[in-house]
Amino acid sequence: DLATKRKLQWELSALSKHEYNSSRSCLDITLLCIGDEVCNKQLIPQIKACSEKENQCNFTQCQNAIRSFYDNLPLNVGKMLVFCNCNPSDARCQQAKEVLHSRPCGITEDNLPTCVEVIHSCLDDEICRQRYEVFQSKCWGHLTKPCYNDEDCLRSINRKDATCTGDDECRAAYIGTRGTILQTKCTCNQLMQTERPLCELFYHILYNQTCYNIDAFIIV
């Protein structure tokens, strides 16, 4: 099948032999991917599917393309692509990052959902729910397992005490959430004080810099 074929192609890729290095910028990684025949070939369908034409793009096709790309990557390549960073003042790197991290289209900075809404949407979607549960168990299981998805229980967790496993199984599970609503930027701004603790916990789970070595997207 296509997935098996893509995984076999990666065995021929020089990029799959690279060691993950957290100091590499997204511009460096983009150039590496474009210069690698296998990576470039597999990245193109994602870029095409997620490019907005006349301010429109097919959200479902975009998500499918992102999942198809990341599901077949060797873990070291996935980590290079997903966890690359940029200096905020480096415009070229920021542009490269947007290409690599083709987030599902249709969400703009002006209409960001809350992180609670993102989790609720995910739990209502079978594919996303399955991937979220794997991600939760691999990264935060010791913290969230007693609660499962009971929000009253989750509210009792102090996010300042919340640490993730941060190992390769966790990072692989995080990469597995690409191409779902969990990849959407979210915020806790504009929420009432009573609603913020749960939202901030979800934000912490989704965007923990120490755990995933990523830039936080929105300051909550």
CSV table of N, CA, C and O in Angstrom, one decimal, residues 79-124:
chain,number,residue,atom,x,y,z
A,79,LYS,N,11.1,14.6,14.2
A,79,LYS,CA,11.5,15.5,15.2
A,79,LYS,C,12.2,16.7,14.6
A,79,LYS,O,12.0,17.8,15.1
A,80,MET,N,13.0,16.5,13.6
A,80,MET,CA,13.7,17.6,12.9
A,80,MET,C,12.7,18.6,12.3
A,80,MET,O,12.8,19.8,12.5
A,81,LEU,N,11.6,18.1,11.7
A,81,LEU,CA,10.7,19.0,11.0
A,81,LEU,C,9.7,19.6,12.0
A,81,LEU,O,9.4,20.8,11.9
A,82,VAL,N,9.2,18.9,13.0
A,82,VAL,CA,8.2,19.4,13.9
A,82,VAL,C,8.8,20.3,15.0
A,82,VAL,O,8.2,21.3,15.4
A,83,PHE,N,10.0,20.0,15.5
A,83,PHE,CA,10.6,20.7,16.6
A,83,PHE,C,11.6,21.7,16.3
A,83,PHE,O,12.4,22.2,17.1
A,84,CYS,N,11.7,22.1,15.0
A,84,CYS,CA,12.6,23.1,14.6
A,84,CYS,C,12.1,24.5,15.1
A,84,CYS,O,10.9,24.7,15.4
A,85,ASN,N,13.0,25.4,15.3
A,85,ASN,CA,12.7,26.7,15.8
A,85,ASN,C,13.3,27.8,14.9
A,85,ASN,O,14.1,27.6,14.0
A,86,CYS,N,12.9,29.1,15.2
A,86,CYS,CA,13.4,30.2,14.5
A,86,CYS,C,13.6,31.4,15.5
A,86,CYS,O,12.9,31.5,16.5
A,87,ASN,N,14.6,32.2,15.2
A,87,ASN,CA,14.8,33.5,15.8
A,87,ASN,C,13.6,34.3,15.4
A,87,ASN,O,13.3,34.4,14.2
A,88,PRO,N,12.9,34.9,16.4
A,88,PRO,CA,11.7,35.7,16.0
A,88,PRO,C,11.9,36.8,14.9
A,88,PRO,O,11.0,37.2,14.2
A,89,SER,N,13.2,37.3,14.9
A,89,SER,CA,13.5,38.4,13.9
A,89,SER,C,13.9,37.8,12.6
A,89,SER,O,14.1,38.6,11.6
A,90,ASP,N,14.0,36.5,12.4
A,90,ASP,CA,14.5,35.9,11.2
A,90,ASP,C,13.3,35.6,10.3
A,90,ASP,O,12.6,34.6,10.4
A,91,ALA,N,13.0,36.5,9.4
A,91,ALA,CA,11.8,36.4,8.5
A,91,ALA,C,11.8,35.2,7.6
A,91,ALA,O,10.8,34.5,7.4
A,92,ARG,N,13.0,35.0,7.0
A,92,ARG,CA,13.1,33.8,6.1
A,92,ARG,C,12.9,32.5,6.8
A,92,ARG,O,12.2,31.6,6.3
A,93,CYS,N,13.4,32.4,8.0
A,93,CYS,CA,13.2,31.2,8.8
A,93,CYS,C,11.7,31.0,9.2
A,93,CYS,O,11.1,29.9,9.1
A,94,GLN,N,11.1,32.1,9.5
A,94,GLN,CA,9.6,32.1,9.9
A,94,GLN,C,8.8,31.6,8.7
A,94,GLN,O,7.9,30.8,8.9
A,95,GLN,N,9.2,32.1,7.5
A,95,GLN,CA,8.4,31.6,6.3
A,95,GLN,C,8.6,30.2,6.1
A,95,GLN,O,7.7,29.4,5.7
A,96,ALA,N,9.9,29.7,6.3
A,96,ALA,CA,10.2,28.3,6.1
A,96,ALA,C,9.4,27.4,7.1
A,96,ALA,O,8.9,26.4,6.8
A,97,LYS,N,9.3,28.0,8.3
A,97,LYS,CA,8.6,27.3,9.4
A,97,LYS,C,7.1,27.1,9.0
A,97,LYS,O,6.5,26.0,9.2
A,98,GLU,N,6.5,28.1,8.4
A,98,GLU,CA,5.1,28.1,8.0
A,98,GLU,C,4.9,27.0,6.9
A,98,GLU,O,3.9,26.3,6.9
A,99,VAL,N,5.9,26.9,6.0
A,99,VAL,CA,5.8,25.8,5.0
A,99,VAL,C,5.9,24.4,5.6
A,99,VAL,O,5.1,23.6,5.3
A,100,LEU,N,6.9,24.2,6.5
A,100,LEU,CA,7.0,22.9,7.1
A,100,LEU,C,5.8,22.6,8.0
A,100,LEU,O,5.4,21.4,8.0
A,101,HIS,N,5.3,23.5,8.7
A,101,HIS,CA,4.3,23.3,9.7
A,101,HIS,C,2.9,23.7,9.1
A,101,HIS,O,2.1,24.2,9.8
A,102,SER,N,2.7,23.3,7.9
A,102,SER,CA,1.4,23.7,7.2
A,102,SER,C,0.2,23.3,8.1
A,102,SER,O,-0.3,22.2,8.1
A,103,ARG,N,-0.2,24.3,8.9
A,103,ARG,CA,-1.3,24.0,9.8
A,103,ARG,C,-2.6,24.0,9.0
A,103,ARG,O,-2.7,24.7,8.0
A,104,PRO,N,-3.5,23.2,9.5
A,104,PRO,CA,-4.8,23.1,8.8
A,104,PRO,C,-5.3,24.5,8.5
A,104,PRO,O,-5.4,25.3,9.4
A,105,CYS,N,-5.7,24.8,7.3
A,105,CYS,CA,-6.1,26.1,6.9
A,105,CYS,C,-7.5,26.5,7.4
A,105,CYS,O,-8.2,25.6,7.9
A,106,GLY,N,-7.8,27.7,7.3
A,106,GLY,CA,-9.2,28.1,7.7
A,106,GLY,C,-9.2,28.8,9.1
A,106,GLY,O,-10.2,29.4,9.5
A,107,ILE,N,-8.1,28.7,9.9
A,107,ILE,CA,-8.0,29.3,11.2
A,107,ILE,C,-7.1,30.5,11.1
A,107,ILE,O,-5.9,30.4,10.6
A,108,THR,N,-7.5,31.7,11.4
A,108,THR,CA,-6.7,32.9,11.4
A,108,THR,C,-6.4,33.4,12.8
A,108,THR,O,-7.1,33.0,13.8
A,109,GLU,N,-5.5,34.3,12.9
A,109,GLU,CA,-5.1,34.9,14.2
A,109,GLU,C,-6.3,35.6,14.8
A,109,GLU,O,-6.4,35.8,16.0
A,110,ASP,N,-7.3,36.0,14.0
A,110,ASP,CA,-8.4,36.8,14.4
A,110,ASP,C,-9.5,35.9,15.0
A,110,ASP,O,-10.4,36.5,15.6
A,111,ASN,N,-9.5,34.6,14.7
A,111,ASN,CA,-10.6,33.8,15.1
A,111,ASN,C,-10.1,32.5,15.8
A,111,ASN,O,-10.7,31.5,15.6
A,112,LEU,N,-9.1,32.7,16.7
A,112,LEU,CA,-8.6,31.5,17.3
A,112,LEU,C,-9.6,31.0,18.3
A,112,LEU,O,-10.2,31.7,19.1
A,113,PRO,N,-9.7,29.6,18.3
A,113,PRO,CA,-10.6,29.0,19.3
A,113,PRO,C,-9.9,28.9,20.7
A,113,PRO,O,-8.7,29.1,20.7
A,114,THR,N,-10.7,28.7,21.7
A,114,THR,CA,-10.0,28.5,23.0
A,114,THR,C,-9.5,27.1,23.0
A,114,THR,O,-9.9,26.2,22.2
A,115,CYS,N,-8.5,26.8,23.9
A,115,CYS,CA,-7.9,25.5,24.0
A,115,CYS,C,-8.9,24.4,24.4
A,115,CYS,O,-8.8,23.3,24.1
A,116,VAL,N,-9.9,24.9,25.2
A,116,VAL,CA,-11.0,24.0,25.6
A,116,VAL,C,-11.8,23.6,24.4
A,116,VAL,O,-12.2,22.4,24.2
A,117,GLU,N,-12.1,24.5,23.5
A,117,GLU,CA,-12.9,24.2,22.3
A,117,GLU,C,-12.1,23.3,21.4
A,117,GLU,O,-12.7,22.4,20.8
A,118,VAL,N,-10.8,23.4,21.3
A,118,VAL,CA,-10.0,22.6,20.5
A,118,VAL,C,-10.0,21.1,21.0
A,118,VAL,O,-10.2,20.2,20.3
A,119,ILE,N,-9.9,20.9,22.3
A,119,ILE,CA,-10.0,19.6,22.9
A,119,ILE,C,-11.3,19.0,22.7
A,119,ILE,O,-11.5,17.8,22.4
A,120,HIS,N,-12.4,19.8,22.9
A,120,HIS,CA,-13.7,19.3,22.7
A,120,HIS,C,-13.9,18.8,21.3
A,120,HIS,O,-14.5,17.8,21.0
A,121,SER,N,-13.5,19.6,20.3
A,121,SER,CA,-13.6,19.3,18.9
A,121,SER,C,-12.8,18.0,18.6
A,121,SER,O,-13.3,17.1,17.8
A,122,CYS,N,-11.7,17.9,19.2
A,122,CYS,CA,-10.9,16.7,19.0
A,122,CYS,C,-11.6,15.4,19.5
A,122,CYS,O,-11.6,14.4,18.9
A,123,LEU,N,-12.1,15.5,20.7
A,123,LEU,CA,-12.8,14.4,21.3
A,123,LEU,C,-14.1,14.0,20.5
A,123,LEU,O,-14.5,12.8,20.6
A,124,ASP,N,-14.6,14.9,19.8
A,124,ASP,CA,-15.8,14.6,18.9
A,124,ASP,C,-15.4,14.0,17.6
A,124,ASP,O,-16.3,13.5,16.9
